[in-house]
mmCIF file of C-alpha atoms and ligand atoms in Angstrom:
data_model
loop_
_atom_site.group_PDB
_atom_site.id
_atom_site.type_symbol
_atom_site.label_atom_id
_atom_site.label_comp_id
_atom_site.label_asym_id
_atom_site.label_seq_id
_atom_site.Cartn_x
_atom_site.Cartn_y
_atom_site.Cartn_z
ATOM 1 C CA MET A 1 0.258 -3.231 25.267
ATOM 2 C CA ASN A 2 2.524 -2.826 22.579
ATOM 3 C CA LYS A 3 2.430 0.976 21.451
ATOM 4 C CA ILE A 4 2.897 1.162 17.596
ATOM 5 C CA LEU A 5 3.872 3.799 15.092
ATOM 6 C CA VAL A 6 1.917 3.962 11.711
ATOM 7 C CA THR A 7 3.464 6.361 9.379
ATOM 8 C CA GLY A 8 1.574 7.496 6.289
ATOM 9 C CA GLY A 9 -1.850 6.183 8.827
ATOM 10 C CA CYS A 10 -4.377 8.591 6.965
ATOM 11 C CA GLY A 11 -3.176 7.230 3.582
ATOM 12 C CA TYR A 12 -4.505 4.040 1.978
ATOM 13 C CA ILE A 13 -3.010 0.916 3.290
ATOM 14 C CA GLY A 14 -1.907 2.675 6.444
ATOM 15 C CA SER A 15 -5.559 3.393 7.614
ATOM 16 C CA HIS A 16 -6.505 0.158 7.055
ATOM 17 C CA THR A 17 -3.480 -1.331 8.926
ATOM 18 C CA ILE A 18 -4.473 1.012 11.804
ATOM 19 C CA VAL A 19 -7.909 -0.807 11.951
ATOM 20 C CA ASP A 20 -6.348 -4.289 12.032
ATOM 21 C CA LEU A 21 -3.671 -3.740 14.474
ATOM 22 C CA VAL A 22 -6.333 -2.180 16.663
ATOM 23 C CA GLU A 23 -8.935 -5.028 16.332
ATOM 24 C CA ASN A 24 -5.594 -7.120 17.320
ATOM 25 C CA GLY A 25 -4.665 -5.875 20.414
ATOM 26 C CA PHE A 26 -2.234 -2.862 19.575
ATOM 27 C CA ASP A 27 -2.257 0.284 20.550
ATOM 28 C CA VAL A 28 -1.311 2.814 17.570
ATOM 29 C CA ILE A 29 -0.025 6.380 17.151
ATOM 30 C CA CYS A 30 0.068 7.782 13.662
ATOM 31 C CA ALA A 31 2.691 10.161 12.213
ATOM 32 C CA ASP A 32 1.093 11.709 8.684
ATOM 33 C CA ASN A 33 2.035 15.536 7.459
ATOM 34 C CA ASN A 34 -1.253 14.643 4.761
ATOM 35 C CA SER A 35 0.664 15.841 2.084
ATOM 36 C CA ARG A 36 -1.307 13.226 0.040
ATOM 37 C CA SER A 37 -3.466 12.454 2.464
ATOM 38 C CA ASN A 38 -6.680 14.015 4.612
ATOM 39 C CA GLU A 39 -7.025 13.192 8.293
ATOM 40 C CA ALA A 40 -10.781 12.944 7.580
ATOM 41 C CA ILE A 41 -10.003 9.544 6.850
ATOM 42 C CA LEU A 42 -9.480 8.900 10.841
ATOM 43 C CA ASN A 43 -13.263 9.840 11.272
ATOM 44 C CA GLY A 44 -13.905 6.871 9.563
ATOM 45 C CA VAL A 45 -10.877 4.668 11.253
ATOM 46 C CA GLU A 46 -12.799 5.712 14.291
ATOM 47 C CA LYS A 47 -16.085 4.221 13.717
ATOM 48 C CA ILE A 48 -14.931 0.906 12.954
ATOM 49 C CA ILE A 49 -12.523 0.677 15.976
ATOM 50 C CA ASN A 50 -14.951 3.114 18.234
ATOM 51 C CA LYS A 51 -11.461 4.679 19.614
ATOM 52 C CA LYS A 52 -9.439 8.130 18.893
ATOM 53 C CA ILE A 53 -6.244 7.813 17.179
ATOM 54 C CA LYS A 54 -3.444 10.633 17.504
ATOM 55 C CA ASN A 55 -1.980 11.696 14.532
ATOM 56 C CA TYR A 56 1.049 13.690 14.802
ATOM 57 C CA LYS A 57 1.490 16.095 11.680
ATOM 58 C CA VAL A 58 4.945 15.860 10.980
ATOM 59 C CA ASP A 59 7.346 15.868 8.252
ATOM 60 C CA LEU A 60 9.467 13.200 8.818
ATOM 61 C CA CYS A 61 11.914 14.635 6.271
ATOM 62 C CA ASN A 62 12.451 16.952 9.164
ATOM 63 C CA TYR A 63 14.807 15.043 12.023
ATOM 64 C CA ASP A 64 13.987 17.228 14.831
ATOM 65 C CA ASP A 65 10.787 17.024 14.612
ATOM 66 C CA THR A 66 10.523 13.430 14.121
ATOM 67 C CA TYR A 67 12.990 13.183 16.977
ATOM 68 C CA ALA A 68 9.883 14.534 19.246
ATOM 69 C CA ILE A 69 7.584 12.234 18.649
ATOM 70 C CA PHE A 70 9.711 9.382 19.750
ATOM 71 C CA GLN A 71 10.649 11.612 22.594
ATOM 72 C CA GLU A 72 6.972 12.192 23.659
ATOM 73 C CA ASN A 73 6.024 8.025 23.493
ATOM 74 C CA THR A 74 9.614 6.212 24.202
ATOM 75 C CA ASP A 75 7.234 3.071 24.705
ATOM 76 C CA ILE A 76 6.816 3.048 20.686
ATOM 77 C CA ARG A 77 7.731 -1.113 20.604
ATOM 78 C CA GLY A 78 7.367 -1.171 16.766
ATOM 79 C CA ILE A 79 7.259 0.900 13.542
ATOM 80 C CA ILE A 80 5.769 0.347 10.445
ATOM 81 C CA HIS A 81 7.016 2.893 7.515
ATOM 82 C CA PHE A 82 4.243 3.667 4.943
ATOM 83 C CA ALA A 83 4.838 7.322 4.724
ATOM 84 C CA ALA A 84 5.900 8.101 1.033
ATOM 85 C CA TYR A 85 4.720 9.387 -2.568
ATOM 86 C CA LYS A 86 3.584 6.898 -4.890
ATOM 87 C CA SER A 87 2.639 7.929 -8.068
ATOM 88 C CA VAL A 88 4.599 6.129 -10.643
ATOM 89 C CA GLY A 89 3.912 8.854 -13.158
ATOM 90 C CA GLU A 90 4.975 11.969 -11.083
ATOM 91 C CA SER A 91 7.720 10.571 -10.290
ATOM 92 C CA VAL A 92 9.062 10.324 -13.679
ATOM 93 C CA GLU A 93 8.386 13.949 -14.130
ATOM 94 C CA LYS A 94 9.873 15.147 -10.805
ATOM 95 C CA PRO A 95 12.404 12.350 -9.438
ATOM 96 C CA LEU A 96 14.053 14.365 -7.140
ATOM 97 C CA ILE A 97 10.966 14.973 -5.106
ATOM 98 C CA TYR A 98 11.058 11.323 -4.656
ATOM 99 C CA PHE A 99 14.084 10.698 -4.153
ATOM 100 C CA GLU A 100 14.402 13.766 -1.404
ATOM 101 C CA ASN A 101 10.755 12.750 0.539
ATOM 102 C CA ASN A 102 11.048 8.929 0.489
ATOM 103 C CA LEU A 103 14.302 8.464 1.287
ATOM 104 C CA ASN A 104 14.869 11.169 3.696
ATOM 105 C CA SER A 105 11.781 10.244 5.582
ATOM 106 C CA LEU A 106 12.624 6.291 5.678
ATOM 107 C CA ILE A 107 16.865 7.223 7.270
ATOM 108 C CA ASN A 108 15.469 10.076 10.129
ATOM 109 C CA ILE A 109 12.404 7.178 11.193
ATOM 110 C CA LEU A 110 15.561 4.678 11.047
ATOM 111 C CA LYS A 111 17.757 6.581 13.065
ATOM 112 C CA CYS A 112 15.141 7.674 15.792
ATOM 113 C CA ALA A 113 14.265 3.609 15.807
ATOM 114 C CA GLU A 114 18.405 3.481 16.602
ATOM 115 C CA GLU A 115 18.297 5.657 18.954
ATOM 116 C CA PHE A 116 15.075 4.768 20.992
ATOM 117 C CA ASN A 117 15.802 1.374 20.828
ATOM 118 C CA VAL A 118 12.396 0.344 19.147
ATOM 119 C CA PRO A 119 12.905 -3.158 18.325
ATOM 120 C CA HIS A 120 10.440 -3.997 15.175
ATOM 121 C CA PHE A 121 10.444 -2.496 11.971
ATOM 122 C CA VAL A 122 8.272 -3.228 9.357
ATOM 123 C CA PHE A 123 8.842 -1.346 5.866
ATOM 124 C CA SER A 124 6.005 -0.896 2.962
ATOM 125 C CA SER A 125 7.612 -2.080 -0.115
ATOM 126 C CA SER A 126 6.168 -3.004 -3.644
ATOM 127 C CA CYS A 127 6.381 -5.381 -6.433
ATOM 128 C CA THR A 128 7.689 -2.695 -8.175
ATOM 129 C CA VAL A 129 11.282 -3.585 -6.718
ATOM 130 C CA TYR A 130 11.341 -6.533 -9.154
ATOM 131 C CA GLY A 131 11.347 -4.183 -12.337
ATOM 132 C CA ASN A 132 10.631 -6.331 -15.795
ATOM 133 C CA PRO A 133 11.194 -9.241 -14.109
ATOM 134 C CA ASP A 134 12.035 -12.304 -16.238
ATOM 135 C CA GLU A 135 9.852 -14.783 -14.583
ATOM 136 C CA MET A 136 5.897 -14.346 -14.409
ATOM 137 C CA ILE A 137 5.601 -15.628 -10.859
ATOM 138 C CA VAL A 138 7.902 -13.571 -8.548
ATOM 139 C CA THR A 139 9.260 -15.573 -5.390
ATOM 140 C CA GLU A 140 11.522 -13.330 -3.270
ATOM 141 C CA GLU A 141 14.496 -14.557 -4.647
ATOM 142 C CA THR A 142 13.448 -13.285 -7.682
ATOM 143 C CA PRO A 143 16.598 -11.367 -9.343
ATOM 144 C CA GLN A 144 15.458 -7.927 -9.715
ATOM 145 C CA LYS A 145 15.892 -5.963 -12.398
ATOM 146 C CA PRO A 146 16.339 -1.913 -12.648
ATOM 147 C CA ALA A 147 13.174 -0.214 -11.579
ATOM 148 C CA GLU A 148 11.072 1.364 -14.533
ATOM 149 C CA SER A 149 10.394 4.410 -12.175
ATOM 150 C CA PRO A 150 11.945 6.706 -9.788
ATOM 151 C CA TYR A 151 9.178 5.676 -7.482
ATOM 152 C CA GLY A 152 10.419 1.919 -8.030
ATOM 153 C CA ALA A 153 14.255 3.244 -7.678
ATOM 154 C CA THR A 154 13.226 4.440 -3.933
ATOM 155 C CA LYS A 155 11.727 1.131 -2.778
ATOM 156 C CA GLN A 156 14.835 -0.769 -4.051
ATOM 157 C CA MET A 157 16.955 1.887 -2.401
ATOM 158 C CA GLY A 158 14.490 2.126 0.755
ATOM 159 C CA GLU A 159 14.642 -1.622 1.116
ATOM 160 C CA GLN A 160 18.382 -1.669 0.624
ATOM 161 C CA ILE A 161 19.017 1.262 3.435
ATOM 162 C CA VAL A 162 16.500 -1.196 6.223
ATOM 163 C CA SER A 163 18.474 -3.875 5.352
ATOM 164 C CA GLU A 164 21.753 -2.689 5.922
ATOM 165 C CA THR A 165 20.770 -0.952 9.018
ATOM 166 C CA VAL A 166 19.490 -3.433 10.641
ATOM 167 C CA LYS A 167 22.571 -5.668 10.088
ATOM 168 C CA SER A 168 24.704 -3.504 12.750
ATOM 169 C CA ASN A 169 21.712 -2.392 15.348
ATOM 170 C CA SER A 170 19.425 -4.012 17.388
ATOM 171 C CA VAL A 171 16.512 -3.604 14.887
ATOM 172 C CA ASN A 172 14.393 -6.467 13.641
ATOM 173 C CA ALA A 173 12.965 -5.770 9.854
ATOM 174 C CA ILE A 174 10.025 -7.018 7.867
ATOM 175 C CA LEU A 175 10.301 -5.564 4.057
ATOM 176 C CA LEU A 176 6.361 -6.356 2.470
ATOM 177 C CA ARG A 177 6.073 -6.191 -1.061
ATOM 178 C CA TYR A 178 2.181 -5.516 -2.077
ATOM 179 C CA PHE A 179 1.054 -6.491 -5.514
ATOM 180 C CA ASN A 180 -2.101 -4.310 -6.800
ATOM 181 C CA PRO A 181 -3.835 -3.548 -4.078
ATOM 182 C CA VAL A 182 -7.624 -2.815 -4.003
ATOM 183 C CA GLY A 183 -10.850 -2.458 -2.692
ATOM 184 C CA ALA A 184 -12.074 -1.129 0.636
ATOM 185 C CA HIS A 185 -12.875 -1.982 3.909
ATOM 186 C CA PRO A 186 -16.010 -4.378 4.245
ATOM 187 C CA SER A 187 -17.662 -1.681 6.873
ATOM 188 C CA ASN A 188 -17.616 0.841 4.340
ATOM 189 C CA ASN A 189 -16.187 3.466 6.671
ATOM 190 C CA ILE A 190 -12.268 3.807 4.961
ATOM 191 C CA GLY A 191 -11.393 3.120 1.579
ATOM 192 C CA GLU A 192 -9.010 4.961 -1.228
ATOM 193 C CA LEU A 193 -9.188 8.947 -1.683
ATOM 194 C CA PRO A 194 -7.104 8.826 -4.801
ATOM 195 C CA ILE A 195 -5.397 12.494 -5.162
ATOM 196 C CA GLY A 196 -6.595 14.111 -9.077
ATOM 197 C CA LYS A 197 -6.754 11.725 -11.824
ATOM 198 C CA PRO A 198 -6.549 7.755 -11.150
ATOM 199 C CA ALA A 199 -3.440 6.034 -12.590
ATOM 200 C CA ASN A 200 -4.736 2.607 -11.126
ATOM 201 C CA LEU A 201 -7.098 0.480 -12.514
ATOM 202 C CA VAL A 202 -10.047 0.117 -10.201
ATOM 203 C CA PRO A 203 -10.308 4.017 -9.107
ATOM 204 C CA ALA A 204 -10.000 4.149 -12.492
ATOM 205 C CA ILE A 205 -12.861 1.942 -13.288
ATOM 206 C CA THR A 206 -14.888 3.337 -10.002
ATOM 207 C CA GLN A 207 -14.837 6.351 -11.244
ATOM 208 C CA THR A 208 -15.917 6.075 -14.954
ATOM 209 C CA ALA A 209 -18.895 3.958 -13.349
ATOM 210 C CA ILE A 210 -20.341 6.473 -11.370
ATOM 211 C CA GLY A 211 -19.305 8.869 -13.623
ATOM 212 C CA LYS A 212 -16.670 11.089 -12.579
ATOM 213 C CA LEU A 213 -15.021 10.472 -15.721
ATOM 214 C CA PRO A 214 -16.457 10.231 -19.126
ATOM 215 C CA MET A 215 -15.036 6.828 -19.594
ATOM 216 C CA MET A 216 -11.998 4.931 -19.462
ATOM 217 C CA GLN A 217 -8.776 2.850 -21.495
ATOM 218 C CA VAL A 218 -8.053 -0.374 -21.394
ATOM 219 C CA PHE A 219 -4.340 -0.270 -21.823
ATOM 220 C CA GLY A 220 -3.363 -2.422 -24.577
ATOM 221 C CA THR A 221 -5.022 -5.953 -25.929
ATOM 222 C CA ASP A 222 -2.449 -7.033 -27.697
ATOM 223 C CA TYR A 223 -0.462 -8.874 -25.522
ATOM 224 C CA ASN A 224 0.658 -12.534 -25.400
ATOM 225 C CA THR A 225 -2.130 -13.023 -22.755
ATOM 226 C CA LYS A 226 -5.246 -14.971 -22.566
ATOM 227 C CA ASP A 227 -7.088 -12.036 -23.423
ATOM 228 C CA GLY A 228 -4.545 -9.859 -24.981
ATOM 229 C CA SER A 229 -4.276 -7.736 -21.538
ATOM 230 C CA CYS A 230 -1.957 -7.134 -18.954
ATOM 231 C CA VAL A 231 -2.492 -9.810 -15.541
ATOM 232 C CA ARG A 232 -1.558 -8.548 -12.260
ATOM 233 C CA ASP A 233 -1.897 -9.890 -8.912
ATOM 234 C CA TYR A 234 -5.004 -8.010 -7.654
ATOM 235 C CA ILE A 235 -4.675 -8.183 -3.548
ATOM 236 C CA HIS A 236 -7.740 -6.665 -0.878
ATOM 237 C CA VAL A 237 -6.457 -3.784 0.671
ATOM 238 C CA CYS A 238 -7.116 -5.987 4.299
ATOM 239 C CA ASP A 239 -5.686 -8.704 3.266
ATOM 240 C CA ILE A 240 -2.377 -6.656 3.032
ATOM 241 C CA ALA A 241 -3.286 -4.645 6.387
ATOM 242 C CA HIS A 242 -3.746 -7.979 8.343
ATOM 243 C CA ALA A 243 -0.072 -9.061 7.103
ATOM 244 C CA HIS A 244 1.181 -5.787 8.944
ATOM 245 C CA THR A 245 -0.333 -7.152 12.155
ATOM 246 C CA LEU A 246 0.640 -10.720 11.502
ATOM 247 C CA ALA A 247 4.691 -9.512 10.382
ATOM 248 C CA LEU A 248 4.564 -7.431 13.866
ATOM 249 C CA ASN A 249 3.740 -10.678 15.536
ATOM 250 C CA TYR A 250 6.215 -12.665 14.185
ATOM 251 C CA LEU A 251 9.097 -10.155 14.916
ATOM 252 C CA ILE A 252 7.528 -9.544 18.508
ATOM 253 C CA ASN A 253 7.579 -13.796 18.823
ATOM 254 C CA LYS A 254 11.220 -13.460 17.384
ATOM 255 C CA LYS A 255 9.954 -16.052 14.974
ATOM 256 C CA ASN A 256 12.413 -14.422 12.272
ATOM 257 C CA SER A 257 15.973 -16.216 11.621
ATOM 258 C CA THR A 258 17.530 -12.963 10.297
ATOM 259 C CA ALA A 259 17.323 -9.243 10.779
ATOM 260 C CA CYS A 260 16.123 -9.019 8.113
ATOM 261 C CA GLU A 261 13.328 -10.684 5.956
ATOM 262 C CA VAL A 262 11.359 -9.965 3.084
ATOM 263 C CA TYR A 263 7.202 -11.407 2.057
ATOM 264 C CA ASN A 264 5.624 -11.097 -0.904
ATOM 265 C CA LEU A 265 1.744 -10.118 -0.438
ATOM 266 C CA GLY A 266 -0.207 -11.281 -3.572
ATOM 267 C CA THR A 267 -3.376 -13.544 -3.569
ATOM 268 C CA GLY A 268 -1.308 -15.792 -6.142
ATOM 269 C CA ASP A 269 -3.516 -15.433 -8.828
ATOM 270 C CA GLY A 270 -3.243 -13.348 -11.876
ATOM 271 C CA TYR A 271 -5.981 -11.621 -13.787
ATOM 272 C CA THR A 272 -6.384 -9.393 -16.680
ATOM 273 C CA VAL A 273 -7.830 -6.209 -17.106
ATOM 274 C CA LEU A 274 -10.677 -7.192 -19.386
ATOM 275 C CA GLU A 275 -11.401 -9.870 -16.587
ATOM 276 C CA VAL A 276 -11.620 -7.350 -13.973
ATOM 277 C CA ILE A 277 -13.517 -5.345 -15.956
ATOM 278 C CA ASN A 278 -15.742 -8.243 -16.176
ATOM 279 C CA ALA A 279 -16.191 -8.845 -12.593
ATOM 280 C CA PHE A 280 -16.576 -5.491 -11.916
ATOM 281 C CA GLU A 281 -19.618 -5.284 -14.280
ATOM 282 C CA LYS A 282 -21.079 -8.718 -12.512
ATOM 283 C CA ILE A 283 -21.403 -6.764 -9.334
ATOM 284 C CA SER A 284 -22.274 -4.068 -9.800
ATOM 285 C CA GLY A 285 -24.683 -4.091 -12.589
ATOM 286 C CA VAL A 286 -23.270 -1.120 -14.368
ATOM 287 C CA LYS A 287 -22.236 -1.017 -17.790
ATOM 288 C CA LEU A 288 -18.503 0.345 -17.847
ATOM 289 C CA ASN A 289 -17.834 3.085 -20.869
ATOM 290 C CA TYR A 290 -14.172 1.687 -21.798
ATOM 291 C CA GLN A 291 -12.166 1.636 -25.013
ATOM 292 C CA THR A 292 -9.454 -0.221 -26.258
ATOM 293 C CA GLY A 293 -6.315 1.568 -26.567
ATOM 294 C CA PRO A 294 -2.197 1.986 -27.298
ATOM 295 C CA ARG A 295 0.078 0.310 -24.497
ATOM 296 C CA ARG A 296 0.987 2.319 -21.765
ATOM 297 C CA SER A 297 4.465 2.682 -21.617
ATOM 298 C CA GLY A 298 6.786 0.944 -18.739
ATOM 299 C CA ASP A 299 4.154 -1.401 -18.092
ATOM 300 C CA VAL A 300 5.172 -5.489 -17.278
ATOM 301 C CA ILE A 301 2.844 -7.755 -19.691
ATOM 302 C CA ALA A 302 2.610 -10.343 -16.471
ATOM 303 C CA ILE A 303 3.239 -10.610 -12.661
ATOM 304 C CA TYR A 304 1.953 -12.357 -10.113
ATOM 305 C CA ALA A 305 2.895 -13.440 -6.568
ATOM 306 C CA ASN A 306 4.588 -16.798 -4.957
ATOM 307 C CA ASN A 307 3.164 -16.312 -2.000
ATOM 308 C CA ASN A 308 4.101 -19.744 -0.001
ATOM 309 C CA LYS A 309 6.798 -17.970 2.352
ATOM 310 C CA ALA A 310 4.253 -15.355 3.181
ATOM 311 C CA LYS A 311 1.666 -18.065 4.043
ATOM 312 C CA SER A 312 4.243 -20.268 5.817
ATOM 313 C CA HIS A 313 6.441 -17.745 7.716
ATOM 314 C CA LEU A 314 3.413 -15.321 8.871
ATOM 315 C CA ASP A 315 0.633 -17.747 9.027
ATOM 316 C CA TRP A 316 -1.403 -15.505 6.375
ATOM 317 C CA GLN A 317 -3.931 -16.342 4.152
ATOM 318 C CA PRO A 318 -5.897 -13.890 1.824
ATOM 319 C CA GLN A 319 -9.305 -14.008 2.542
ATOM 320 C CA TYR A 320 -11.043 -11.631 0.007
ATOM 321 C CA ASN A 321 -11.691 -12.799 -3.705
ATOM 322 C CA LEU A 322 -11.901 -10.486 -6.977
ATOM 323 C CA ASN A 323 -15.710 -10.020 -6.288
ATOM 324 C CA ASP A 324 -15.284 -8.976 -2.679
ATOM 325 C CA MET A 325 -12.554 -6.373 -4.342
ATOM 326 C CA MET A 326 -14.534 -4.904 -6.920
ATOM 327 C CA ASP A 327 -17.809 -4.946 -4.978
ATOM 328 C CA THR A 328 -16.157 -3.430 -1.680
ATOM 329 C CA ALA A 329 -14.175 -0.657 -4.259
ATOM 330 C CA TRP A 330 -17.802 -0.387 -5.597
ATOM 331 C CA LYS A 331 -19.627 0.790 -2.303
ATOM 332 C CA TRP A 332 -16.742 2.917 -1.202
ATOM 333 C CA GLU A 333 -16.970 4.900 -4.836
ATOM 334 C CA LEU A 334 -20.926 5.062 -4.544
ATOM 335 C CA LYS A 335 -20.589 6.353 -0.398
ATOM 336 C CA LEU A 336 -17.507 9.110 -1.398
ATOM 337 C CA LYS A 337 -20.876 9.760 -3.952
ATOM 338 C CA ASP A 338 -23.162 10.327 -0.405
ATOM 339 C CA ASP A 339 -20.872 11.646 1.562
ATOM 340 C CA GLY A 340 -20.767 15.303 0.753
ATOM 341 C CA ASN A 341 -17.969 15.897 3.563
ATOM 342 C CA LEU A 342 -15.601 13.186 1.870
ATOM 343 C CA PHE A 343 -16.011 13.888 -1.675
ATOM 344 C CA LYS A 344 -14.868 17.661 -0.816
ATOM 345 C CA VAL A 345 -11.896 15.927 0.899
ATOM 346 C CA GLN A 346 -11.296 14.373 -2.349
ATOM 347 C CA LYS A 347 -11.843 17.338 -4.663
ATOM 348 C CA ALA A 348 -9.683 19.378 -2.785
ATOM 349 C CA GLY A 349 -6.785 16.771 -3.783
ATOM 350 C CA LEU A 350 -8.222 17.257 -7.716
ATOM 351 C CA ASN A 351 -5.526 18.973 -9.677
HETATM 352 C C1 WQD B 1 -3.206 -2.686 -13.198
HETATM 353 C C2 WQD B 1 -3.244 -3.162 -14.686
HETATM 354 C C3 WQD B 1 -2.679 -1.506 -16.885
HETATM 355 C C4 WQD B 1 -5.450 2.419 -15.503
HETATM 356 C C5 WQD B 1 1.085 0.200 -9.840
HETATM 357 C C6 WQD B 1 2.512 0.629 -9.662
HETATM 358 C C7 WQD B 1 3.495 -0.572 -8.733
HETATM 359 C C8 WQD B 1 2.241 -0.629 -7.178
HETATM 360 C C9 WQD B 1 0.602 -0.800 -7.885
HETATM 361 C C10 WQD B 1 2.733 0.178 -5.789
HETATM 362 C C11 WQD B 1 -2.130 -2.554 -16.275
HETATM 363 C C12 WQD B 1 -4.118 -1.512 -16.695
HETATM 364 C C13 WQD B 1 -4.715 0.998 -15.473
HETATM 365 C C14 WQD B 1 -5.830 2.313 -16.712
HETATM 366 C C15 WQD B 1 -6.000 0.282 -17.755
HETATM 367 N N1 WQD B 1 2.278 0.404 -6.345
HETATM 368 N N2 WQD B 1 -4.539 0.287 -16.302
HETATM 369 N N3 WQD B 1 -6.452 1.499 -17.870
HETATM 370 O O1 WQD B 1 0.801 -0.668 -12.817
HETATM 371 O O2 WQD B 1 0.408 -3.236 -12.369
HETATM 372 O O3 WQD B 1 1.510 -0.762 -10.386
HETATM 373 O O4 WQD B 1 0.604 0.022 -8.534
HETATM 374 O O5 WQD B 1 3.957 0.099 -5.510
HETATM 375 O O6 WQD B 1 4.372 -0.051 -8.442
HETATM 376 O O7 WQD B 1 3.691 0.686 -10.714
HETATM 377 O O8 WQD B 1 -1.372 -1.377 -11.801
HETATM 378 O O9 WQD B 1 -3.400 -0.294 -11.448
HETATM 379 O O10 WQD B 1 -2.195 1.010 -12.574
HETATM 380 O O11 WQD B 1 -2.509 -0.881 -13.504
HETATM 381 O O12 WQD B 1 -5.797 -0.825 -18.554
HETATM 382 O O13 WQD B 1 -7.037 3.309 -16.496
HETATM 383 O O14 WQD B 1 -4.137 -2.073 -15.458
HETATM 384 O O15 WQD B 1 -1.925 -1.170 -17.873
HETATM 385 O O16 WQD B 1 -2.227 -3.116 -16.874
HETATM 386 P P1 WQD B 1 0.298 -1.715 -12.057
HETATM 387 P P2 WQD B 1 -2.325 -0.088 -12.417
#
């Protein structure tokens, strides 16, 4: 059985990916220092897969500690590297901790991949690498504009570090550019545990609907879009997770034609903020307390994926639609309300 190291496996996408990997026959170990996550999420993972996942609570910025994971697991055949800070706003306020954390951990992991001859590497990237693109529908070839935030810059640099490194060693890599991941696992055992006041749309919607937030704002309704609000490509977290399994299998089966390939992960459909709210209200039966507010600085008007490459090369096909995304996100929020322990975990992270 192929052993895969998932870094950041206690995070939102990492935890869903562990489930998908195990369900598809991989043996998984996790490395997460829980600086922005909580190990309790692995209890939910274990409920779904009926199996314990070992977590190494290690700061990947520490090379010796990272090295020790590989020394203990010389049979690691693949790495999926999620571990990173991901708050756009925080990265603008504290850019150095973003560069320090996101880049040092990546470099250490790549050094170990090289040292221990790990053949397969998947890097968690983002549509943020396109910056503010000239085209609304972006392909993997769409020219990258300057990053809109230090967080985005760490993803651009991260991609560059991976693609340059694999040219001179035996590692093969895939860079996965996520659009807007939302929703929760349909079993309702795992989902997103946002820390602090949520900056992203769907947690803002569900937390307002449940009453954790008094109300939410729609940032800008005067854009040149069908209803004036911004357009994004929302993609279910389980579809994103499955793409990682497919990417690993693609590398294992030597289907890649270059040492580093890149794929967009979005549904290819764009929805406005107001359409998302509307879908949520219909699915949940809750009237959302929102008001229209000014534009949020740094927001791109509209961006969605051309996902043909992931469909044809990786054989990936998104399974969940916008209603499923809202439904699973809402059920997870209701569960957080009922599950005292999980709520405590989330509250402990609130600042
Ligand atoms: C979506 C839309 C907001 C909150 C971010 C990162 C990006 C990627 C995905 C990882 C926008 C609007 C939001 C609210 C609102 N992440 N909105 N009221 O900005 O598209 O992308 O997450 O790499 O890098 O930048 O996602 O969910 O913040 O916003 O009206 O309270 O919802 O203006 O139009 P975004 P988002």
